[in-house]
PDB file of C-alpha atoms in Angstrom:
ATOM      1  CA  MET L 177     -63.550 -81.071  -9.009  1.00  0.00           C
ATOM      2  CA  SER L 178     -63.591 -84.350  -7.137  1.00  0.00           C
ATOM      3  CA  TRP L 179     -65.555 -84.711  -3.930  1.00  0.00           C
ATOM      4  CA  THR L 180     -63.797 -86.035  -0.862  1.00  0.00           C
ATOM      5  CA  GLU L 181     -65.762 -87.413   2.052  1.00  0.00           C
ATOM      6  CA  PRO L 182     -64.967 -85.434   5.204  1.00  0.00           C
ATOM      7  CA  PRO L 183     -63.128 -87.355   7.919  1.00  0.00           C
ATOM      8  CA  ALA L 184     -65.244 -88.923  10.641  1.00  0.00           C
ATOM      9  CA  VAL L 185     -65.444 -86.971  13.869  1.00  0.00           C
ATOM     10  CA  GLN L 186     -64.161 -88.769  16.966  1.00  0.00           C
ATOM     11  CA  THR L 187     -66.195 -87.818  20.021  1.00  0.00           C
ATOM     12  CA  LEU L 188     -64.941 -88.080  23.584  1.00  0.00           C
ATOM     13  CA  ASP L 189     -66.762 -87.456  26.854  1.00  0.00           C
ATOM     14  CA  VAL L 190     -64.731 -85.956  29.702  1.00  0.00           C
ATOM     15  CA  CYS L 191     -66.293 -86.668  33.095  1.00  0.00           C
ATOM     16  CA  VAL L 192     -65.889 -84.394  36.119  1.00  0.00           C
ATOM     17  CA  CYS L 193     -67.439 -85.064  39.522  1.00  0.00           C
ATOM     18  CA  THR L 194     -67.745 -81.977  41.705  1.00  0.00           C
ATOM     19  CA  PHE L 195     -68.786 -81.099  45.245  1.00  0.00           C
ATOM     20  CA  ARG L 196     -68.735 -77.447  46.340  1.00  0.00           C
ATOM     21  CA  ARG L 197     -65.413 -76.643  44.685  1.00  0.00           C
ATOM     22  CA  ALA L 198     -64.915 -73.380  42.834  1.00  0.00           C
ATOM     23  CA  SER L 199     -61.817 -74.999  41.304  1.00  0.00           C
ATOM     24  CA  VAL L 200     -64.095 -76.828  38.846  1.00  0.00           C
ATOM     25  CA  GLU L 201     -63.973 -73.633  36.753  1.00  0.00           C
ATOM     26  CA  ALA L 202     -60.205 -73.991  36.317  1.00  0.00           C
ATOM     27  CA  THR L 203     -60.726 -77.651  35.428  1.00  0.00           C
ATOM     28  CA  LEU L 204     -63.182 -76.687  32.689  1.00  0.00           C
ATOM     29  CA  HIS L 205     -60.805 -73.992  31.403  1.00  0.00           C
ATOM     30  CA  SER L 206     -58.036 -76.586  31.060  1.00  0.00           C
ATOM     31  CA  ILE L 207     -60.373 -78.948  29.194  1.00  0.00           C
ATOM     32  CA  ALA L 208     -61.411 -76.160  26.818  1.00  0.00           C
ATOM     33  CA  ALA L 209     -57.716 -75.418  26.165  1.00  0.00           C
ATOM     34  CA  GLN L 210     -56.931 -78.945  24.951  1.00  0.00           C
ATOM     35  CA  VAL L 211     -54.971 -79.195  21.708  1.00  0.00           C
ATOM     36  CA  LEU L 212     -56.905 -82.070  20.192  1.00  0.00           C
ATOM     37  CA  PRO L 213     -56.042 -84.512  17.428  1.00  0.00           C
ATOM     38  CA  GLU L 214     -57.613 -83.693  14.069  1.00  0.00           C
ATOM     39  CA  GLY L 215     -61.281 -84.632  13.823  1.00  0.00           C
ATOM     40  CA  PHE L 216     -61.841 -84.640  17.574  1.00  0.00           C
ATOM     41  CA  SER L 217     -64.925 -83.351  19.371  1.00  0.00           C
ATOM     42  CA  LEU L 218     -65.184 -83.000  23.153  1.00  0.00           C
ATOM     43  CA  ARG L 219     -68.208 -83.034  25.401  1.00  0.00           C
ATOM     44  CA  VAL L 220     -67.956 -82.597  29.169  1.00  0.00           C
ATOM     45  CA  VAL L 221     -70.196 -84.299  31.718  1.00  0.00           C
ATOM     46  CA  VAL L 222     -70.235 -82.608  35.130  1.00  0.00           C
ATOM     47  CA  ALA L 223     -71.916 -84.534  37.946  1.00  0.00           C
ATOM     48  CA  ASP L 224     -72.736 -82.318  40.928  1.00  0.00           C
ATOM     49  CA  ASN L 225     -72.752 -84.416  44.115  1.00  0.00           C
ATOM     50  CA  ASP L 226     -74.175 -81.695  46.397  1.00  0.00           C
ATOM     51  CA  ASP L 227     -77.657 -82.016  47.893  1.00  0.00           C
ATOM     52  CA  ALA L 228     -78.725 -78.875  46.039  1.00  0.00           C
ATOM     53  CA  PRO L 229     -77.540 -78.122  42.489  1.00  0.00           C
ATOM     54  CA  SER L 230     -75.013 -75.645  43.827  1.00  0.00           C
ATOM     55  CA  ALA L 231     -72.551 -75.934  40.943  1.00  0.00           C
ATOM     56  CA  ARG L 232     -75.090 -75.450  38.148  1.00  0.00           C
ATOM     57  CA  ALA L 233     -74.673 -71.688  37.706  1.00  0.00           C
ATOM     58  CA  ARG L 234     -70.879 -71.830  37.967  1.00  0.00           C
ATOM     59  CA  VAL L 235     -70.605 -74.668  35.473  1.00  0.00           C
ATOM     60  CA  GLN L 236     -73.057 -73.134  33.022  1.00  0.00           C
ATOM     61  CA  ALA L 237     -71.322 -69.752  33.144  1.00  0.00           C
ATOM     62  CA  ALA L 238     -67.955 -71.358  32.449  1.00  0.00           C
ATOM     63  CA  ALA L 239     -69.397 -73.454  29.635  1.00  0.00           C
ATOM     64  CA  ASP L 240     -70.911 -70.390  27.977  1.00  0.00           C
ATOM     65  CA  ALA L 241     -67.727 -68.319  28.319  1.00  0.00           C
ATOM     66  CA  LEU L 242     -65.558 -71.119  26.970  1.00  0.00           C
ATOM     67  CA  GLU L 243     -68.008 -72.240  24.274  1.00  0.00           C
ATOM     68  CA  LEU L 244     -67.652 -75.715  25.739  1.00  0.00           C
ATOM     69  CA  MET L 245     -70.292 -78.403  25.300  1.00  0.00           C
ATOM     70  CA  VAL L 246     -71.235 -79.361  28.867  1.00  0.00           C
ATOM     71  CA  ASP L 247     -73.911 -81.733  30.150  1.00  0.00           C
ATOM     72  CA  TYR L 248     -74.610 -80.810  33.783  1.00  0.00           C
ATOM     73  CA  VAL L 249     -76.063 -83.658  35.861  1.00  0.00           C
ATOM     74  CA  HIS L 250     -77.329 -83.242  39.414  1.00  0.00           C
ATOM     75  CA  ALA L 251     -76.379 -86.384  41.362  1.00  0.00           C
ATOM     76  CA  PRO L 252     -77.237 -85.605  44.997  1.00  0.00           C
ATOM     77  CA  ALA L 253     -76.001 -87.982  47.679  1.00  0.00           C
ATOM     78  CA  ARG L 254     -72.603 -86.695  48.875  1.00  0.00           C
ATOM     79  CA  ASN L 255     -71.308 -90.050  47.690  1.00  0.00           C
ATOM     80  CA  ILE L 256     -68.556 -90.061  45.074  1.00  0.00           C
ATOM     81  CA  SER L 257     -69.682 -93.402  43.661  1.00  0.00           C
ATOM     82  CA  THR L 258     -73.124 -91.932  42.960  1.00  0.00           C
ATOM     83  CA  ALA L 259     -71.545 -89.017  41.087  1.00  0.00           C
ATOM     84  CA  ARG L 260     -69.246 -91.258  39.064  1.00  0.00           C
ATOM     85  CA  ASN L 261     -72.114 -93.571  38.203  1.00  0.00           C
ATOM     86  CA  ALA L 262     -74.137 -90.563  37.032  1.00  0.00           C
ATOM     87  CA  CYS L 263     -71.248 -89.742  34.692  1.00  0.00           C
ATOM     88  CA  LEU L 264     -71.201 -93.301  33.344  1.00  0.00           C
ATOM     89  CA  ASP L 265     -74.943 -93.162  32.755  1.00  0.00           C
ATOM     90  CA  ALA L 266     -74.545 -89.890  30.812  1.00  0.00           C
ATOM     91  CA  VAL L 267     -71.677 -91.043  28.584  1.00  0.00           C
ATOM     92  CA  THR L 268     -72.619 -91.362  24.903  1.00  0.00           C
ATOM     93  CA  ALA L 269     -69.188 -91.401  23.231  1.00  0.00           C
ATOM     94  CA  ASP L 270     -67.113 -94.466  22.393  1.00  0.00           C
ATOM     95  CA  TRP L 271     -64.419 -93.304  24.844  1.00  0.00           C
ATOM     96  CA  PHE L 272     -64.569 -91.271  28.028  1.00  0.00           C
ATOM     97  CA  ALA L 273     -62.070 -89.758  30.419  1.00  0.00           C
ATOM     98  CA  PHE L 274     -62.150 -88.825  34.107  1.00  0.00           C
ATOM     99  CA  ILE L 275     -60.476 -85.842  35.735  1.00  0.00           C
ATOM    100  CA  ASP L 276     -61.052 -84.491  39.265  1.00  0.00           C
ATOM    101  CA  ASP L 277     -62.606 -81.090  39.993  1.00  0.00           C
ATOM    102  CA  ASP L 278     -59.460 -79.857  41.773  1.00  0.00           C
ATOM    103  CA  GLU L 279     -57.180 -80.764  38.861  1.00  0.00           C
ATOM    104  CA  THR L 280     -56.126 -78.962  35.711  1.00  0.00           C
ATOM    105  CA  ALA L 281     -54.945 -80.721  32.581  1.00  0.00           C
ATOM    106  CA  ALA L 282     -51.879 -80.033  30.466  1.00  0.00           C
ATOM    107  CA  PRO L 283     -52.885 -78.800  26.979  1.00  0.00           C
ATOM    108  CA  ASP L 284     -51.877 -82.129  25.392  1.00  0.00           C
ATOM    109  CA  TRP L 285     -53.494 -84.309  28.071  1.00  0.00           C
ATOM    110  CA  ILE L 286     -56.170 -85.843  25.844  1.00  0.00           C
ATOM    111  CA  ALA L 287     -53.810 -86.168  22.877  1.00  0.00           C
ATOM    112  CA  LYS L 288     -51.279 -88.104  24.981  1.00  0.00           C
ATOM    113  CA  LEU L 289     -53.915 -90.439  26.414  1.00  0.00           C
ATOM    114  CA  TRP L 290     -55.362 -90.996  22.957  1.00  0.00           C
ATOM    115  CA  ALA L 291     -51.971 -91.790  21.431  1.00  0.00           C
ATOM    116  CA  ALA L 292     -51.460 -94.576  24.000  1.00  0.00           C
ATOM    117  CA  ARG L 293     -54.827 -96.275  23.503  1.00  0.00           C
ATOM    118  CA  GLU L 294     -53.936 -98.559  20.568  1.00  0.00           C
ATOM    119  CA  GLY L 295     -54.667-102.178  21.442  1.00  0.00           C
ATOM    120  CA  VAL L 296     -55.902-101.484  24.981  1.00  0.00           C
ATOM    121  CA  ASP L 297     -59.137-100.593  26.735  1.00  0.00           C
ATOM    122  CA  ILE L 298     -57.903 -98.253  29.461  1.00  0.00           C
ATOM    123  CA  VAL L 299     -55.081 -95.714  29.613  1.00  0.00           C
ATOM    124  CA  PHE L 300     -53.896 -94.151  32.869  1.00  0.00           C
ATOM    125  CA  GLY L 301     -52.004 -90.883  32.981  1.00  0.00           C
ATOM    126  CA  VAL L 302     -50.236 -89.149  35.873  1.00  0.00           C
ATOM    127  CA  ALA L 303     -52.031 -86.923  38.391  1.00  0.00           C
ATOM    128  CA  GLN L 304     -49.058 -84.870  39.522  1.00  0.00           C
ATOM    129  CA  ALA L 305     -49.222 -83.327  42.987  1.00  0.00           C
ATOM    130  CA  LEU L 306     -48.291 -79.649  43.309  1.00  0.00           C
ATOM    131  CA  TYR L 307     -46.865 -78.895  46.744  1.00  0.00           C
ATOM    132  CA  ALA L 308     -46.936 -75.506  48.440  1.00  0.00           C
ATOM    133  CA  ILE L 309     -43.612 -73.746  48.857  1.00  0.00           C
ATOM    134  CA  ASP L 310     -43.704 -74.387  52.612  1.00  0.00           C
ATOM    135  CA  ALA L 311     -44.468 -78.134  52.320  1.00  0.00           C
ATOM    136  CA  PRO L 312     -42.107 -80.341  54.378  1.00  0.00           C
ATOM    137  CA  GLY L 313     -39.074 -81.572  52.476  1.00  0.00           C
ATOM    138  CA  TRP L 314     -39.741 -85.231  53.297  1.00  0.00           C
ATOM    139  CA  MET L 315     -43.243 -84.916  51.801  1.00  0.00           C
ATOM    140  CA  VAL L 316     -42.021 -83.379  48.560  1.00  0.00           C
ATOM    141  CA  ARG L 317     -39.228 -85.946  48.211  1.00  0.00           C
ATOM    142  CA  GLY L 318     -41.585 -88.836  48.931  1.00  0.00           C
ATOM    143  CA  ASP L 319     -44.267 -87.345  46.640  1.00  0.00           C
ATOM    144  CA  TYR L 320     -47.029 -89.174  48.525  1.00  0.00           C
ATOM    145  CA  HIS L 321     -49.909 -87.383  46.786  1.00  0.00           C
ATOM    146  CA  THR L 322     -49.135 -88.099  43.122  1.00  0.00           C
ATOM    147  CA  ASN L 323     -51.191 -90.797  41.391  1.00  0.00           C
ATOM    148  CA  THR L 324     -49.044 -92.768  38.978  1.00  0.00           C
ATOM    149  CA  LEU L 325     -48.332 -96.305  37.816  1.00  0.00           C
ATOM    150  CA  ALA L 326     -44.651 -97.130  38.078  1.00  0.00           C
ATOM    151  CA  ARG L 327     -44.548-100.164  35.772  1.00  0.00           C
ATOM    152  CA  GLU L 328     -47.211-101.079  33.258  1.00  0.00           C
ATOM    153  CA  ARG L 329     -46.819-104.816  33.839  1.00  0.00           C
ATOM    154  CA  THR L 330     -47.876-104.441  37.484  1.00  0.00           C
ATOM    155  CA  VAL L 331     -51.196-102.751  36.717  1.00  0.00           C
ATOM    156  CA  ILE L 332     -54.113-104.557  38.330  1.00  0.00           C
ATOM    157  CA  SER L 333     -56.272-101.600  39.306  1.00  0.00           C
ATOM    158  CA  GLY L 334     -56.268 -97.848  38.929  1.00  0.00           C
ATOM    159  CA  TYR L 335     -57.719 -94.446  39.688  1.00  0.00           C
ATOM    160  CA  THR L 336     -60.156 -91.930  38.224  1.00  0.00           C
ATOM    161  CA  SER L 337     -57.983 -88.833  38.616  1.00  0.00           C
ATOM    162  CA  ASN L 338     -56.517 -89.283  35.116  1.00  0.00           C
ATOM    163  CA  VAL L 339     -57.827 -92.059  32.913  1.00  0.00           C
ATOM    164  CA  LEU L 340     -59.209 -92.802  29.441  1.00  0.00           C
ATOM    165  CA  VAL L 341     -61.662 -95.708  29.075  1.00  0.00           C
ATOM    166  CA  ARG L 342     -63.292 -97.455  26.135  1.00  0.00           C
ATOM    167  CA  THR L 343     -66.992 -97.227  26.927  1.00  0.00           C
ATOM    168  CA  ALA L 344     -67.954-100.640  25.589  1.00  0.00           C
ATOM    169  CA  ILE L 345     -65.880-102.542  28.168  1.00  0.00           C
ATOM    170  CA  VAL L 346     -67.749-101.020  31.112  1.00  0.00           C
ATOM    171  CA  GLY L 347     -71.148-102.456  30.298  1.00  0.00           C
ATOM    172  CA  SER L 348     -73.344-102.469  33.393  1.00  0.00           C
ATOM    173  CA  LEU L 349     -70.438-102.284  35.852  1.00  0.00           C
ATOM    174  CA  ARG L 350     -70.698 -99.352  38.247  1.00  0.00           C
ATOM    175  CA  PHE L 351     -68.782 -97.897  41.198  1.00  0.00           C
ATOM    176  CA  ASP L 352     -69.832 -99.396  44.526  1.00  0.00           C
ATOM    177  CA  PRO L 353     -71.973 -96.883  46.504  1.00  0.00           C
ATOM    178  CA  ALA L 354     -71.048 -98.706  49.729  1.00  0.00           C
ATOM    179  CA  LEU L 355     -67.503 -97.380  49.270  1.00  0.00           C
ATOM    180  CA  GLY L 356     -68.506 -93.902  48.139  1.00  0.00           C
ATOM    181  CA  LEU L 357     -67.987 -92.453  51.622  1.00  0.00           C
ATOM    182  CA  VAL L 358     -64.955 -94.588  52.345  1.00  0.00           C
ATOM    183  CA  GLY L 359     -62.633 -94.511  49.357  1.00  0.00           C
ATOM    184  CA  GLY L 360     -61.114 -97.206  47.177  1.00  0.00           C
ATOM    185  CA  GLU L 361     -64.186 -97.493  44.970  1.00  0.00           C
ATOM    186  CA  ASP L 362     -62.144 -96.616  41.889  1.00  0.00           C
ATOM    187  CA  THR L 363     -59.526 -99.267  42.748  1.00  0.00           C
ATOM    188  CA  LEU L 364     -62.224-101.934  42.939  1.00  0.00           C
ATOM    189  CA  PHE L 365     -63.899-100.694  39.762  1.00  0.00           C
ATOM    190  CA  PHE L 366     -60.762-101.005  37.656  1.00  0.00           C
ATOM    191  CA  HIS L 367     -59.786-104.273  39.317  1.00  0.00           C
ATOM    192  CA  ALA L 368     -63.170-105.688  38.295  1.00  0.00           C
ATOM    193  CA  LEU L 369     -62.570-104.553  34.713  1.00  0.00           C
ATOM    194  CA  MET L 370     -59.142-106.206  34.755  1.00  0.00           C
ATOM    195  CA  ARG L 371     -60.604-109.471  36.011  1.00  0.00           C
ATOM    196  CA  GLY L 372     -63.131-109.254  33.187  1.00  0.00           C
ATOM    197  CA  GLY L 373     -60.347-109.103  30.616  1.00  0.00           C
ATOM    198  CA  ALA L 374     -59.821-105.374  30.110  1.00  0.00           C
ATOM    199  CA  THR L 375     -56.321-104.358  29.014  1.00  0.00           C
ATOM    200  CA  PHE L 376     -54.363-101.411  30.393  1.00  0.00           C
ATOM    201  CA  ALA L 377     -51.638 -99.015  29.312  1.00  0.00           C
ATOM    202  CA  PHE L 378     -49.783 -96.195  31.044  1.00  0.00           C
ATOM    203  CA  ALA L 379     -49.107 -92.790  29.478  1.00  0.00           C
ATOM    204  CA  PRO L 380     -46.578 -91.071  31.777  1.00  0.00           C
ATOM    205  CA  ASP L 381     -46.609 -87.922  29.646  1.00  0.00           C
ATOM    206  CA  ALA L 382     -50.402 -87.478  29.914  1.00  0.00           C
ATOM    207  CA  LEU L 383     -50.429 -85.050  32.818  1.00  0.00           C
ATOM    208  CA  VAL L 384     -52.962 -83.422  35.075  1.00  0.00           C
ATOM    209  CA  PHE L 385     -52.003 -81.342  38.085  1.00  0.00           C
ATOM    210  CA  GLU L 386     -53.507 -81.249  41.576  1.00  0.00           C
ATOM    211  CA  PRO L 387     -52.540 -78.725  44.263  1.00  0.00           C
ATOM    212  CA  VAL L 388     -52.141 -80.415  47.651  1.00  0.00           C
ATOM    213  CA  SER L 389     -54.545 -78.710  50.028  1.00  0.00           C
ATOM    214  CA  PRO L 390     -53.429 -77.821  53.578  1.00  0.00           C
ATOM    215  CA  ALA L 391     -55.841 -80.433  54.949  1.00  0.00           C
ATOM    216  CA  ARG L 392     -53.957 -83.167  53.074  1.00  0.00           C
ATOM    217  CA  ALA L 393     -50.437 -81.870  53.600  1.00  0.00           C
ATOM    218  CA  SER L 394     -49.794 -83.754  56.827  1.00  0.00           C
ATOM    219  CA  LEU L 395     -48.312 -87.046  57.933  1.00  0.00           C
ATOM    220  CA  GLY L 396     -51.595 -87.935  59.624  1.00  0.00           C
ATOM    221  CA  TRP L 397     -53.550 -87.655  56.381  1.00  0.00           C
ATOM    222  CA  ILE L 398     -50.958 -89.696  54.468  1.00  0.00           C
ATOM    223  CA  LEU L 399     -51.000 -92.484  57.058  1.00  0.00           C
ATOM    224  CA  LYS L 400     -54.795 -92.636  57.106  1.00  0.00           C
ATOM    225  CA  ARG L 401     -54.826 -92.855  53.298  1.00  0.00           C
ATOM    226  CA  LYS L 402     -52.222 -95.658  53.396  1.00  0.00           C
ATOM    227  CA  TYR L 403     -54.223 -97.533  56.043  1.00  0.00           C
ATOM    228  CA  ARG L 404     -57.369 -97.323  53.922  1.00  0.00           C
ATOM    229  CA  ALA L 405     -55.375 -98.432  50.861  1.00  0.00           C
ATOM    230  CA  GLY L 406     -54.294-101.512  52.797  1.00  0.00           C
ATOM    231  CA  GLN L 407     -57.901-102.259  53.665  1.00  0.00           C
ATOM    232  CA  THR L 408     -58.884-101.882  50.010  1.00  0.00           C
ATOM    233  CA  HIS L 409     -56.117-104.294  49.015  1.00  0.00           C
ATOM    234  CA  ALA L 410     -57.403-106.857  51.538  1.00  0.00           C
ATOM    235  CA  HIS L 411     -60.928-106.370  50.208  1.00  0.00           C
ATOM    236  CA  LEU L 412     -59.679-107.175  46.695  1.00  0.00           C
ATOM    237  CA  ILE L 413     -58.078-110.376  47.969  1.00  0.00           C
ATOM    238  CA  ARG L 414     -61.165-111.369  49.932  1.00  0.00           C
ATOM    239  CA  THR L 415     -63.451-110.931  46.925  1.00  0.00           C
ATOM    240  CA  SER L 416     -61.182-112.419  44.241  1.00  0.00           C
ATOM    241  CA  GLN L 417     -59.174-115.029  46.196  1.00  0.00           C
ATOM    242  CA  PRO L 418     -61.091-115.701  49.430  1.00  0.00           C
ATOM    243  CA  GLY L 419     -59.037-118.787  50.237  1.00  0.00           C
ATOM    244  CA  GLN L 420     -55.869-116.684  50.394  1.00  0.00           C
ATOM    245  CA  ILE L 421     -57.005-114.014  52.857  1.00  0.00           C
ATOM    246  CA  GLY L 422     -55.604-115.803  55.933  1.00  0.00           C
ATOM    247  CA  LYS L 423     -52.195-116.261  54.328  1.00  0.00           C
ATOM    248  CA  VAL L 424     -52.231-112.642  53.170  1.00  0.00           C
ATOM    249  CA  ALA L 425     -53.037-111.426  56.697  1.00  0.00           C
ATOM    250  CA  VAL L 426     -50.139-113.363  58.237  1.00  0.00           C
ATOM    251  CA  LEU L 427     -47.709-112.113  55.619  1.00  0.00           C
ATOM    252  CA  ALA L 428     -48.984-108.543  56.013  1.00  0.00           C
ATOM    253  CA  ALA L 429     -48.512-108.711  59.778  1.00  0.00           C
ATOM    254  CA  ALA L 430     -44.878-109.732  59.286  1.00  0.00           C
ATOM    255  CA  LYS L 431     -44.328-106.977  56.723  1.00  0.00           C
ATOM    256  CA  SER L 432     -45.934-104.389  58.988  1.00  0.00           C
ATOM    257  CA  GLY L 433     -43.681-105.336  61.896  1.00  0.00           C
ATOM    258  CA  TYR L 434     -40.562-105.394  59.730  1.00  0.00           C
ATOM    259  CA  SER L 435     -41.386-102.004  58.211  1.00  0.00           C
ATOM    260  CA  LEU L 436     -42.077-100.521  61.628  1.00  0.00           C
ATOM    261  CA  LEU L 437     -38.664-101.679  62.825  1.00  0.00           C
ATOM    262  CA  GLY L 438     -37.201-100.108  59.703  1.00  0.00           C
ATOM    263  CA  ALA L 439     -38.896 -96.829  60.522  1.00  0.00           C
ATOM    264  CA  VAL L 440     -37.347 -96.836  63.994  1.00  0.00           C
ATOM    265  CA  ALA L 441     -33.917 -97.756  62.654  1.00  0.00           C
ATOM    266  CA  CYS L 442     -34.072 -94.945  60.084  1.00  0.00           C
ATOM    267  CA  ALA L 443     -35.247 -92.301  62.567  1.00  0.00           C
ATOM    268  CA  PRO L 444     -32.240 -90.035  61.845  1.00  0.00           C
ATOM    269  CA  MET L 445     -33.232 -90.057  58.148  1.00  0.00           C
ATOM    270  CA  PRO L 446     -36.818 -88.689  58.045  1.00  0.00           C
ATOM    271  CA  THR L 447     -37.555 -89.490  54.394  1.00  0.00           C
ATOM    272  CA  ARG L 448     -36.613 -93.174  54.724  1.00  0.00           C
ATOM    273  CA  ALA L 449     -38.229 -93.455  58.137  1.00  0.00           C
ATOM    274  CA  ILE L 450     -41.542 -92.154  56.846  1.00  0.00           C
ATOM    275  CA  GLN L 451     -41.388 -94.423  53.797  1.00  0.00           C
ATOM    276  CA  ASN L 452     -41.036 -97.401  56.141  1.00  0.00           C
ATOM    277  CA  LEU L 453     -43.781 -96.073  58.384  1.00  0.00           C
ATOM    278  CA  THR L 454     -46.236 -95.737  55.494  1.00  0.00           C
ATOM    279  CA  ARG L 455     -45.505 -99.329  54.466  1.00  0.00           C
ATOM    280  CA  ALA L 456     -46.111-100.491  58.042  1.00  0.00           C
ATOM    281  CA  VAL L 457     -49.452 -98.688  58.161  1.00  0.00           C
ATOM    282  CA  PHE L 458     -50.507-100.036  54.754  1.00  0.00           C
ATOM    283  CA  HIS L 459     -49.905-103.614  55.887  1.00  0.00           C
ATOM    284  CA  ALA L 460     -51.626-102.892  59.199  1.00  0.00           C
ATOM    285  CA  GLY L 461     -54.692-101.924  57.169  1.00  0.00           C
ATOM    286  CA  VAL L 462     -54.488-105.262  55.361  1.00  0.00           C
ATOM    287  CA  VAL L 463     -54.384-107.111  58.679  1.00  0.00           C
ATOM    288  CA  ALA L 464     -57.219-105.105  60.247  1.00  0.00           C
ATOM    289  CA  TYR L 465     -59.612-105.671  57.360  1.00  0.00           C
ATOM    290  CA  SER L 466     -58.632-109.331  57.029  1.00  0.00           C
ATOM    291  CA  LEU L 467     -59.618-109.852  60.657  1.00  0.00           C
ATOM    292  CA  GLY L 468     -63.065-108.359  60.098  1.00  0.00           C
ATOM    293  CA  GLY L 469     -62.419-104.712  60.842  1.00  0.00           C
ATOM    294  CA  ARG L 470     -64.421-101.886  59.341  1.00  0.00           C
ATOM    295  CA  PHE L 471     -63.215 -99.677  56.530  1.00  0.00           C
ATOM    296  CA  TYR L 472     -61.633 -96.454  57.689  1.00  0.00           C
ATOM    297  CA  ALA L 473     -64.063 -93.771  56.455  1.00  0.00           C
ATOM    298  CA  GLU L 474     -61.933 -91.314  54.510  1.00  0.00           C
ATOM    299  CA  TYR L 475     -64.828 -88.994  53.696  1.00  0.00           C
ATOM    300  CA  ALA L 476     -67.562 -89.712  56.243  1.00  0.00           C
ATOM    301  CA  LYS L 477     -68.864 -92.355  58.619  1.00  0.00           C
ATOM    302  CA  PRO L 478     -67.484 -95.851  57.973  1.00  0.00           C
ATOM    303  CA  ALA L 479     -69.170 -98.521  55.933  1.00  0.00           C
ATOM    304  CA  ALA L 480     -69.323-102.109  57.100  1.00  0.00           C
ATOM    305  CA  SER L 481     -66.615-104.406  55.860  1.00  0.00           C
ATOM    306  CA  GLY L 482     -67.166-107.398  53.662  1.00  0.00           C
TER     307      GLY L 482
END
């Protein structure tokens, strides 16, 4: 009888940041239900961002019931960057993934991300929004809450709601704590990796699902998110191409005005009107930050610009 060396085991760390959400249990269930490629081994890192380790018992109970290897890390600060950095510090595998604590993954999520990794350092999947049955029609049609990348060639940044990353490319880079109460820290993180030479791919069939909470199912929330996204975009320009920020601000002001006129002109067609309005607000955020304004604080008090 000949002896055959067993295949090497590929390990992957799945990172989950949590803050007082019971939904993290469903997230862990969906991770445990992954149909993995042959020779795969999963470990989960859960970073609890609460002041007290409030998620410890819930996470441990789920891990025991699911026979899931979980490393619970207490990362107190109520700052999402602190939690994400705690995950990065705990990663030991060659690749790691991020998923949010209010998301659940399709059973082939990891397999689809993994299949798209050849020749690249980072793979983004789709974080598909799930709208309530009574959500406004214009919101569902516009699908403002889904995180996706429309065309791979346009990728210059990304998000942590559904992503696979080769650990070696991260090095000492970390998420900016100054933006942990504001938002956009993941955009800047992936933009920095891109500027450092990291390569990206998009796996549109690698799906996770996120119910849209009542607090986010409003035009006001969408516009505030778009405004902050505009500020983040201006911050990227200021840090990477400081000589262009004035030109960008002027162009953004023109685009904001044009889009606002479009919103008024399309008033009888709510979906198109709101699309134009969100563009106007995005560009207004670019202008505001370019002129020295403060970041809109999406999660807490604002942080200083610059």
